[in-house]
Amino acid sequence: MVNFFPTPYPDELLYSTLARYCMRSGNIREIHNFEDLFGTRNCIAAMELPTQLDALIKNMPVSTKYTAEYFIYNHTLFPFLAAFIPEERAKKIIQTMRNGEGAVSYIRIGLISNSITLNKYFRFCPECFKEDIETFGEPYWHRSHQITGVFVCSKHKIPLYNSTELIRAGNRQRYISASHKNCIVEEEISYSNDLMEKMLWMAEDAEILLNNQFGFKEPEWFKNQFRVKLIEKGYARMNNYIHQRKLKQDFQAFYGEEYLNLVQSPISLKNTCWLSQMVQNNSRTTYALRYLLLSRFLGISNEKWTKSPLNPSPLTLFSKSTLFSFFAPKI
Ligand SMILES: [Zn+2]
């Protein structure tokens, strides 16, 4: 049991809130923090999709208003990573986050394609770092800064920096806070205006996914939304024929090879690549970032994918008995 729990800050990762708990708990051995928080030693400190959240809620002070769903939607990368997957899979992932044991492979649960290498280090924005100390008295890890493929802070419009803290290090049985020690700008990063423009698009689009409800649609639904636009823009015909070459050429010209390489989504003009697969008839899902790339290119507004802003108050979520009745699209 824990007898206090730090209030999560805006855009803070649950990992970070837990790190702040550990700092204040007074426990000398890290493992005792896991026992306090989860009632078990058999747990790892996951950044993107933490597990055993039901146990965490059970170990909170009796009067707690927090729920597993509140943390999942407001303080993990779930809303981004799961924005384009079907409801059944989303439910399974939520179940794993609530009761799952040990390490969850994001690839196995289909949230990230094999071709994406996740960020190695926790990232930070030097301006947010300063502001957080001024506002809250301490820095923390922002979830919007940790998305693989997001390179800039959408608030300050400046590059994000790698901290010296590894996301997947050692036995992962400790939580580490952002600090002056691990958040150092050793060498200033500067991107060209052209890259910066595209990086800001992605930072803003990713933030929309993080901060809104979405409807867990089937892959076919997304395909249809894209198909309508592909036809409208002359990349496809009504009979499902797609002008792959023209689509790939224009897409590559729109983003530029350098940017597409940075977001691990290069286009192959000769062979099948992720883009050709995305617009073809299959039920595969891919990394959320690629949906955002294609939406932006086709001029589809992100409001199409989302419903309405999440209510950040845990009190509101607490009063709802099940997640999916609350998050189900209203017809
Ligand atoms: Zn910032």
mmCIF file of C-alpha atoms and ligand atoms in Angstrom:
data_model
loop_
_atom_site.group_PDB
_atom_site.id
_atom_site.type_symbol
_atom_site.label_atom_id
_atom_site.label_comp_id
_atom_site.label_asym_id
_atom_site.label_seq_id
_atom_site.Cartn_x
_atom_site.Cartn_y
_atom_site.Cartn_z
ATOM 1 C CA MET A 1 0.000 0.000 0.000
ATOM 2 C CA VAL A 2 1.057 3.566 -0.539
ATOM 3 C CA ASN A 3 -0.033 6.288 1.864
ATOM 4 C CA PHE A 4 0.404 9.128 -0.603
ATOM 5 C CA PHE A 5 0.467 9.476 -4.367
ATOM 6 C CA PRO A 6 1.866 12.452 -6.317
ATOM 7 C CA THR A 7 -0.695 14.244 -8.497
ATOM 8 C CA PRO A 8 0.166 13.629 -12.154
ATOM 9 C CA TYR A 9 1.099 16.827 -13.982
ATOM 10 C CA PRO A 10 -0.339 17.842 -17.366
ATOM 11 C CA ASP A 11 1.043 15.606 -20.136
ATOM 12 C CA GLU A 12 3.052 13.630 -17.602
ATOM 13 C CA LEU A 13 3.821 9.952 -18.177
ATOM 14 C CA LEU A 14 2.557 7.628 -15.459
ATOM 15 C CA TYR A 15 6.141 6.310 -15.413
ATOM 16 C CA SER A 16 7.231 9.806 -14.386
ATOM 17 C CA THR A 17 4.607 10.141 -11.645
ATOM 18 C CA LEU A 18 5.744 6.773 -10.277
ATOM 19 C CA ALA A 19 9.348 7.993 -10.420
ATOM 20 C CA ARG A 20 8.356 11.000 -8.329
ATOM 21 C CA TYR A 21 6.649 8.642 -5.882
ATOM 22 C CA CYS A 22 9.857 6.602 -5.585
ATOM 23 C CA MET A 23 11.888 9.738 -4.927
ATOM 24 C CA ARG A 24 9.651 10.643 -1.995
ATOM 25 C CA SER A 25 8.845 7.206 -0.629
ATOM 26 C CA GLY A 26 11.951 7.023 1.527
ATOM 27 C CA ASN A 27 12.485 3.402 0.474
ATOM 28 C CA ILE A 28 16.151 2.593 0.313
ATOM 29 C CA ARG A 29 15.785 -0.428 -1.939
ATOM 30 C CA GLU A 30 14.087 0.147 -5.301
ATOM 31 C CA ILE A 31 12.257 -3.153 -5.090
ATOM 32 C CA HIS A 32 10.305 -1.939 -2.061
ATOM 33 C CA ASN A 33 8.762 0.744 -4.218
ATOM 34 C CA PHE A 34 7.384 -1.974 -6.486
ATOM 35 C CA GLU A 35 5.979 -3.785 -3.472
ATOM 36 C CA ASP A 36 4.317 -0.572 -2.232
ATOM 37 C CA LEU A 37 2.880 0.347 -5.616
ATOM 38 C CA PHE A 38 1.928 -3.015 -7.093
ATOM 39 C CA GLY A 39 2.030 -5.447 -4.191
ATOM 40 C CA THR A 40 4.562 -7.541 -6.086
ATOM 41 C CA ARG A 41 8.197 -7.587 -7.128
ATOM 42 C CA ASN A 42 7.263 -9.180 -10.402
ATOM 43 C CA CYS A 43 6.771 -5.984 -12.356
ATOM 44 C CA ILE A 44 8.737 -3.838 -14.756
ATOM 45 C CA ALA A 45 8.899 -0.086 -15.214
ATOM 46 C CA ALA A 46 7.438 0.318 -18.714
ATOM 47 C CA MET A 47 7.327 3.735 -20.323
ATOM 48 C CA GLU A 48 4.848 3.463 -23.218
ATOM 49 C CA LEU A 49 2.300 0.940 -21.960
ATOM 50 C CA PRO A 50 2.674 0.163 -18.251
ATOM 51 C CA THR A 51 1.041 -2.967 -16.842
ATOM 52 C CA GLN A 52 -0.566 -4.075 -13.561
ATOM 53 C CA LEU A 53 -2.586 -0.890 -13.222
ATOM 54 C CA ASP A 54 -5.409 -2.623 -11.339
ATOM 55 C CA ALA A 55 -2.894 -3.604 -8.663
ATOM 56 C CA LEU A 56 -1.648 -0.013 -8.575
ATOM 57 C CA ILE A 57 -5.179 1.295 -7.979
ATOM 58 C CA LYS A 58 -5.737 -1.366 -5.308
ATOM 59 C CA ASN A 59 -2.629 -0.200 -3.480
ATOM 60 C CA MET A 60 -3.591 3.482 -3.545
ATOM 61 C CA PRO A 61 -4.945 5.307 -0.520
ATOM 62 C CA VAL A 62 -8.562 4.242 0.087
ATOM 63 C CA SER A 63 -10.005 7.604 -0.904
ATOM 64 C CA THR A 64 -8.337 7.581 -4.328
ATOM 65 C CA LYS A 65 -10.310 8.857 -7.298
ATOM 66 C CA TYR A 66 -7.909 7.418 -9.846
ATOM 67 C CA THR A 67 -8.829 4.540 -12.122
ATOM 68 C CA ALA A 68 -6.761 2.369 -14.448
ATOM 69 C CA GLU A 69 -8.625 3.913 -17.418
ATOM 70 C CA TYR A 70 -7.806 7.410 -16.258
ATOM 71 C CA PHE A 71 -4.095 6.616 -16.277
ATOM 72 C CA ILE A 72 -4.245 4.682 -19.559
ATOM 73 C CA TYR A 73 -5.901 7.542 -21.439
ATOM 74 C CA ASN A 74 -4.278 10.530 -19.820
ATOM 75 C CA HIS A 75 -0.805 9.408 -18.827
ATOM 76 C CA THR A 76 0.398 6.666 -21.191
ATOM 77 C CA LEU A 77 1.045 6.464 -24.928
ATOM 78 C CA PHE A 78 -1.968 4.191 -25.404
ATOM 79 C CA PRO A 79 -4.194 6.869 -27.047
ATOM 80 C CA PHE A 80 -1.546 7.458 -29.689
ATOM 81 C CA LEU A 81 -0.398 3.881 -30.248
ATOM 82 C CA ALA A 82 -3.904 2.421 -30.316
ATOM 83 C CA ALA A 83 -5.728 5.139 -32.271
ATOM 84 C CA PHE A 84 -6.002 3.082 -35.435
ATOM 85 C CA ILE A 85 -6.670 -0.413 -34.163
ATOM 86 C CA PRO A 86 -9.973 -2.283 -33.907
ATOM 87 C CA GLU A 87 -11.952 -2.265 -30.672
ATOM 88 C CA GLU A 88 -11.349 -5.930 -29.874
ATOM 89 C CA ARG A 89 -7.586 -5.449 -29.926
ATOM 90 C CA ALA A 90 -7.786 -2.214 -27.976
ATOM 91 C CA LYS A 91 -9.773 -4.033 -25.287
ATOM 92 C CA LYS A 92 -7.147 -6.762 -25.096
ATOM 93 C CA ILE A 93 -4.359 -4.194 -24.709
ATOM 94 C CA ILE A 94 -6.287 -2.380 -21.982
ATOM 95 C CA GLN A 95 -6.808 -5.714 -20.246
ATOM 96 C CA THR A 96 -3.060 -6.397 -20.465
ATOM 97 C CA MET A 97 -2.314 -2.956 -19.068
ATOM 98 C CA ARG A 98 -4.686 -3.584 -16.191
ATOM 99 C CA ASN A 99 -3.785 -7.160 -15.287
ATOM 100 C CA GLY A 100 -0.909 -8.214 -17.517
ATOM 101 C CA GLU A 101 2.241 -9.470 -15.951
ATOM 102 C CA GLY A 102 5.810 -8.737 -16.879
ATOM 103 C CA ALA A 103 6.975 -7.226 -20.114
ATOM 104 C CA VAL A 104 4.487 -6.573 -22.871
ATOM 105 C CA SER A 105 5.845 -6.754 -26.360
ATOM 106 C CA TYR A 106 4.363 -3.853 -28.263
ATOM 107 C CA ILE A 107 5.116 -5.684 -31.461
ATOM 108 C CA ARG A 108 3.348 -8.829 -30.336
ATOM 109 C CA ILE A 109 0.226 -6.884 -29.483
ATOM 110 C CA GLY A 110 0.459 -5.290 -32.890
ATOM 111 C CA LEU A 111 0.914 -1.684 -31.919
ATOM 112 C CA ILE A 112 4.200 -1.177 -33.631
ATOM 113 C CA SER A 113 5.372 -2.732 -36.849
ATOM 114 C CA ASN A 114 8.562 -4.722 -36.938
ATOM 115 C CA SER A 115 10.184 -2.077 -39.062
ATOM 116 C CA ILE A 116 9.968 0.641 -36.391
ATOM 117 C CA THR A 117 12.790 1.038 -33.879
ATOM 118 C CA LEU A 118 11.506 2.729 -30.740
ATOM 119 C CA ASN A 119 13.295 5.637 -29.054
ATOM 120 C CA LYS A 120 16.161 4.485 -26.865
ATOM 121 C CA TYR A 121 16.290 7.434 -24.465
ATOM 122 C CA PHE A 122 13.715 9.488 -22.626
ATOM 123 C CA ARG A 123 13.379 12.836 -24.367
ATOM 124 C CA PHE A 124 12.865 16.330 -23.051
ATOM 125 C CA CYS A 125 12.272 19.888 -24.240
ATOM 126 C CA PRO A 126 14.672 22.350 -22.532
ATOM 127 C CA GLU A 127 11.954 25.037 -22.385
ATOM 128 C CA CYS A 128 9.325 22.721 -20.877
ATOM 129 C CA PHE A 129 11.998 21.581 -18.418
ATOM 130 C CA LYS A 130 12.531 25.173 -17.244
ATOM 131 C CA GLU A 131 8.832 25.989 -17.171
ATOM 132 C CA ASP A 132 7.944 22.860 -15.210
ATOM 133 C CA ILE A 133 10.440 23.797 -12.516
ATOM 134 C CA GLU A 134 8.986 27.318 -12.372
ATOM 135 C CA THR A 135 5.371 26.098 -12.292
ATOM 136 C CA PHE A 136 5.561 22.854 -10.331
ATOM 137 C CA GLY A 137 8.904 23.060 -8.605
ATOM 138 C CA GLU A 138 10.301 20.037 -10.450
ATOM 139 C CA PRO A 139 10.797 18.709 -13.975
ATOM 140 C CA TYR A 140 9.001 15.612 -15.313
ATOM 141 C CA TRP A 141 8.815 13.368 -18.370
ATOM 142 C CA HIS A 142 6.180 14.559 -20.840
ATOM 143 C CA ARG A 143 4.368 11.840 -22.747
ATOM 144 C CA SER A 144 4.055 13.917 -25.934
ATOM 145 C CA HIS A 145 7.868 14.095 -26.085
ATOM 146 C CA GLN A 146 8.324 10.316 -25.995
ATOM 147 C CA ILE A 147 6.594 9.346 -29.230
ATOM 148 C CA THR A 148 8.945 7.690 -31.701
ATOM 149 C CA GLY A 149 8.879 9.944 -34.763
ATOM 150 C CA VAL A 150 8.116 13.174 -32.896
ATOM 151 C CA PHE A 151 11.200 15.395 -32.914
ATOM 152 C CA VAL A 152 9.979 18.750 -31.658
ATOM 153 C CA CYS A 153 7.989 20.245 -28.795
ATOM 154 C CA SER A 154 4.688 21.480 -30.205
ATOM 155 C CA LYS A 155 4.379 24.085 -27.459
ATOM 156 C CA HIS A 156 7.788 25.725 -27.839
ATOM 157 C CA LYS A 157 8.440 24.746 -31.434
ATOM 158 C CA ILE A 158 11.992 23.692 -30.672
ATOM 159 C CA PRO A 159 13.828 20.353 -31.029
ATOM 160 C CA LEU A 160 13.497 17.664 -28.377
ATOM 161 C CA TYR A 161 16.708 16.290 -26.850
ATOM 162 C CA ASN A 162 17.703 12.825 -25.730
ATOM 163 C CA SER A 163 18.232 12.578 -21.999
ATOM 164 C CA THR A 164 20.888 10.175 -20.759
ATOM 165 C CA GLU A 165 18.192 7.891 -19.345
ATOM 166 C CA LEU A 166 17.603 4.659 -21.256
ATOM 167 C CA ILE A 167 13.949 3.651 -21.676
ATOM 168 C CA ARG A 168 14.706 -0.053 -21.769
ATOM 169 C CA ALA A 169 17.697 -0.514 -19.522
ATOM 170 C CA GLY A 170 18.871 -3.346 -17.296
ATOM 171 C CA ASN A 171 16.222 -5.182 -15.347
ATOM 172 C CA ARG A 172 13.847 -2.198 -15.609
ATOM 173 C CA GLN A 173 13.014 -2.400 -11.945
ATOM 174 C CA ARG A 174 13.399 1.251 -11.145
ATOM 175 C CA TYR A 175 11.730 4.500 -12.075
ATOM 176 C CA ILE A 176 13.917 7.493 -12.798
ATOM 177 C CA SER A 177 12.737 11.095 -12.788
ATOM 178 C CA ALA A 178 13.759 13.822 -15.177
ATOM 179 C CA SER A 179 16.477 15.879 -13.498
ATOM 180 C CA HIS A 180 19.289 18.353 -14.047
ATOM 181 C CA LYS A 181 21.585 15.360 -14.081
ATOM 182 C CA ASN A 182 19.989 13.428 -16.933
ATOM 183 C CA CYS A 183 18.476 16.258 -19.003
ATOM 184 C CA ILE A 184 21.476 18.067 -20.430
ATOM 185 C CA VAL A 185 21.779 19.827 -23.776
ATOM 186 C CA GLU A 186 25.292 18.904 -24.815
ATOM 187 C CA GLU A 187 25.066 20.071 -28.359
ATOM 188 C CA GLU A 188 22.343 22.282 -29.721
ATOM 189 C CA ILE A 189 20.202 20.645 -32.415
ATOM 190 C CA SER A 190 18.929 22.677 -35.328
ATOM 191 C CA TYR A 191 16.786 21.434 -38.199
ATOM 192 C CA SER A 192 16.244 23.125 -41.551
ATOM 193 C CA ASN A 193 13.038 25.151 -41.887
ATOM 194 C CA ASP A 194 11.675 22.544 -44.226
ATOM 195 C CA LEU A 195 12.251 19.664 -41.781
ATOM 196 C CA MET A 196 10.980 21.774 -38.918
ATOM 197 C CA GLU A 197 7.690 22.385 -40.713
ATOM 198 C CA LYS A 198 7.078 18.664 -41.159
ATOM 199 C CA MET A 199 8.217 17.837 -37.641
ATOM 200 C CA LEU A 200 5.774 20.361 -36.233
ATOM 201 C CA TRP A 201 2.926 18.875 -38.254
ATOM 202 C CA MET A 202 3.654 15.475 -36.720
ATOM 203 C CA ALA A 203 4.035 16.843 -33.180
ATOM 204 C CA GLU A 204 0.681 18.607 -33.482
ATOM 205 C CA ASP A 205 -1.105 15.668 -35.103
ATOM 206 C CA ALA A 206 0.248 13.227 -32.517
ATOM 207 C CA GLU A 207 -0.942 15.516 -29.763
ATOM 208 C CA ILE A 208 -4.462 15.486 -31.180
ATOM 209 C CA LEU A 209 -4.456 11.695 -30.880
ATOM 210 C CA LEU A 210 -3.117 11.850 -27.337
ATOM 211 C CA ASN A 211 -5.704 14.312 -26.134
ATOM 212 C CA ASN A 212 -8.869 13.129 -27.780
ATOM 213 C CA GLN A 213 -11.270 10.243 -27.738
ATOM 214 C CA PHE A 214 -11.297 8.001 -30.734
ATOM 215 C CA GLY A 215 -13.655 5.416 -32.008
ATOM 216 C CA PHE A 216 -11.712 2.145 -32.472
ATOM 217 C CA LYS A 217 -12.738 1.479 -36.040
ATOM 218 C CA GLU A 218 -12.035 -1.601 -38.138
ATOM 219 C CA PRO A 219 -9.179 -1.385 -40.681
ATOM 220 C CA GLU A 220 -11.775 -1.398 -43.469
ATOM 221 C CA TRP A 221 -13.257 1.854 -42.176
ATOM 222 C CA PHE A 222 -9.893 3.616 -42.361
ATOM 223 C CA LYS A 223 -9.241 2.145 -45.808
ATOM 224 C CA ASN A 224 -12.550 3.575 -47.006
ATOM 225 C CA GLN A 225 -11.768 7.038 -45.672
ATOM 226 C CA PHE A 226 -8.442 6.963 -47.485
ATOM 227 C CA ARG A 227 -9.998 5.509 -50.645
ATOM 228 C CA VAL A 228 -12.489 8.369 -50.962
ATOM 229 C CA LYS A 229 -9.643 10.898 -50.795
ATOM 230 C CA LEU A 230 -7.403 8.868 -53.108
ATOM 231 C CA ILE A 231 -10.141 8.896 -55.750
ATOM 232 C CA GLU A 232 -10.854 12.596 -55.186
ATOM 233 C CA LYS A 233 -7.157 13.417 -55.670
ATOM 234 C CA GLY A 234 -6.778 11.248 -58.750
ATOM 235 C CA TYR A 235 -4.661 8.489 -57.165
ATOM 236 C CA ALA A 236 -7.320 5.797 -57.453
ATOM 237 C CA ARG A 237 -10.280 4.812 -59.566
ATOM 238 C CA MET A 238 -13.692 3.667 -58.461
ATOM 239 C CA ASN A 239 -12.813 0.070 -59.417
ATOM 240 C CA ASN A 240 -10.136 0.019 -56.694
ATOM 241 C CA TYR A 241 -7.232 0.510 -59.079
ATOM 242 C CA ILE A 242 -4.553 2.622 -57.387
ATOM 243 C CA HIS A 243 -1.909 4.615 -59.261
ATOM 244 C CA GLN A 244 0.811 3.380 -56.927
ATOM 245 C CA ARG A 245 3.725 4.991 -58.693
ATOM 246 C CA LYS A 246 2.153 8.436 -58.893
ATOM 247 C CA LEU A 247 0.989 8.204 -55.291
ATOM 248 C CA LYS A 248 4.465 7.234 -54.060
ATOM 249 C CA GLN A 249 6.229 9.897 -56.125
ATOM 250 C CA ASP A 250 3.929 12.683 -54.931
ATOM 251 C CA PHE A 251 4.070 11.468 -51.351
ATOM 252 C CA GLN A 252 7.851 11.431 -51.388
ATOM 253 C CA ALA A 253 7.970 14.886 -52.968
ATOM 254 C CA PHE A 254 5.529 16.199 -50.351
ATOM 255 C CA TYR A 255 7.590 15.082 -47.334
ATOM 256 C CA GLY A 256 11.088 14.740 -48.787
ATOM 257 C CA GLU A 257 13.299 11.682 -48.426
ATOM 258 C CA GLU A 258 15.230 13.061 -45.473
ATOM 259 C CA TYR A 259 12.135 13.503 -43.341
ATOM 260 C CA LEU A 260 10.661 10.132 -44.335
ATOM 261 C CA ASN A 261 13.912 8.447 -43.340
ATOM 262 C CA LEU A 262 13.884 10.220 -39.993
ATOM 263 C CA VAL A 263 10.385 8.937 -39.238
ATOM 264 C CA GLN A 264 11.416 5.439 -40.394
ATOM 265 C CA SER A 265 8.946 5.485 -43.245
ATOM 266 C CA PRO A 266 10.917 5.674 -46.509
ATOM 267 C CA ILE A 267 9.155 5.071 -49.789
ATOM 268 C CA SER A 268 10.325 2.522 -52.325
ATOM 269 C CA LEU A 269 9.330 3.595 -55.807
ATOM 270 C CA LYS A 270 10.137 0.205 -57.308
ATOM 271 C CA ASN A 271 8.989 -2.265 -54.679
ATOM 272 C CA THR A 272 6.092 -2.725 -52.335
ATOM 273 C CA CYS A 273 6.514 -0.531 -49.267
ATOM 274 C CA TRP A 274 4.449 0.417 -46.240
ATOM 275 C CA LEU A 275 2.525 3.035 -48.244
ATOM 276 C CA SER A 276 1.461 0.636 -50.967
ATOM 277 C CA GLN A 277 0.394 -1.843 -48.298
ATOM 278 C CA MET A 278 -1.593 0.773 -46.430
ATOM 279 C CA VAL A 279 -3.771 1.655 -49.403
ATOM 280 C CA GLN A 280 -4.197 -1.901 -50.642
ATOM 281 C CA ASN A 281 -6.980 -4.209 -49.639
ATOM 282 C CA ASN A 282 -5.770 -5.921 -46.527
ATOM 283 C CA SER A 283 -6.684 -5.780 -42.883
ATOM 284 C CA ARG A 284 -3.211 -5.059 -41.532
ATOM 285 C CA THR A 285 -2.640 -2.123 -39.252
ATOM 286 C CA THR A 286 0.606 -0.203 -39.034
ATOM 287 C CA TYR A 287 2.332 2.315 -36.761
ATOM 288 C CA ALA A 288 -0.021 5.213 -35.924
ATOM 289 C CA LEU A 289 2.482 7.743 -37.253
ATOM 290 C CA ARG A 290 2.018 6.389 -40.773
ATOM 291 C CA TYR A 291 -1.721 7.004 -40.650
ATOM 292 C CA LEU A 292 -0.946 10.585 -39.704
ATOM 293 C CA LEU A 293 1.542 10.938 -42.556
ATOM 294 C CA LEU A 294 -0.992 9.712 -45.099
ATOM 295 C CA SER A 295 -3.857 11.773 -43.622
ATOM 296 C CA ARG A 296 -1.834 14.971 -43.782
ATOM 297 C CA PHE A 297 -0.748 14.235 -47.351
ATOM 298 C CA LEU A 298 -4.327 13.591 -48.476
ATOM 299 C CA GLY A 299 -5.668 16.597 -46.580
ATOM 300 C CA ILE A 300 -7.798 14.580 -44.167
ATOM 301 C CA SER A 301 -8.389 16.478 -40.943
ATOM 302 C CA ASN A 302 -7.524 14.597 -37.772
ATOM 303 C CA GLU A 303 -10.928 15.428 -36.411
ATOM 304 C CA LYS A 304 -12.096 12.663 -38.687
ATOM 305 C CA TRP A 305 -10.331 10.093 -36.505
ATOM 306 C CA THR A 306 -11.272 11.535 -33.141
ATOM 307 C CA LYS A 307 -14.465 12.192 -31.280
ATOM 308 C CA SER A 308 -14.167 14.833 -28.601
ATOM 309 C CA PRO A 309 -11.577 16.009 -26.094
ATOM 310 C CA LEU A 310 -10.896 13.719 -23.166
ATOM 311 C CA ASN A 311 -12.009 15.042 -19.865
ATOM 312 C CA PRO A 312 -8.824 15.287 -17.841
ATOM 313 C CA SER A 313 -10.622 15.035 -14.513
ATOM 314 C CA PRO A 314 -10.277 11.632 -12.888
ATOM 315 C CA LEU A 315 -13.554 12.278 -11.101
ATOM 316 C CA THR A 316 -15.508 12.133 -14.318
ATOM 317 C CA LEU A 317 -13.924 8.893 -15.405
ATOM 318 C CA PHE A 318 -14.341 7.395 -11.989
ATOM 319 C CA SER A 319 -18.098 7.615 -12.155
ATOM 320 C CA LYS A 320 -18.269 5.579 -15.356
ATOM 321 C CA SER A 321 -18.633 1.886 -14.813
ATOM 322 C CA THR A 322 -17.047 0.633 -18.000
ATOM 323 C CA LEU A 323 -14.577 2.212 -20.292
ATOM 324 C CA PHE A 324 -16.162 1.278 -23.537
ATOM 325 C CA SER A 325 -19.624 2.537 -22.772
ATOM 326 C CA PHE A 326 -17.953 5.858 -22.084
ATOM 327 C CA PHE A 327 -15.627 5.902 -25.051
ATOM 328 C CA ALA A 328 -18.017 4.349 -27.551
ATOM 329 C CA PRO A 329 -18.900 6.726 -30.366
ATOM 330 C CA LYS A 330 -22.197 8.471 -29.836
ATOM 331 C CA ILE A 331 -24.540 7.868 -32.740
HETATM 332 ZN ZN ZN B 1 8.499 22.522 -24.741
#
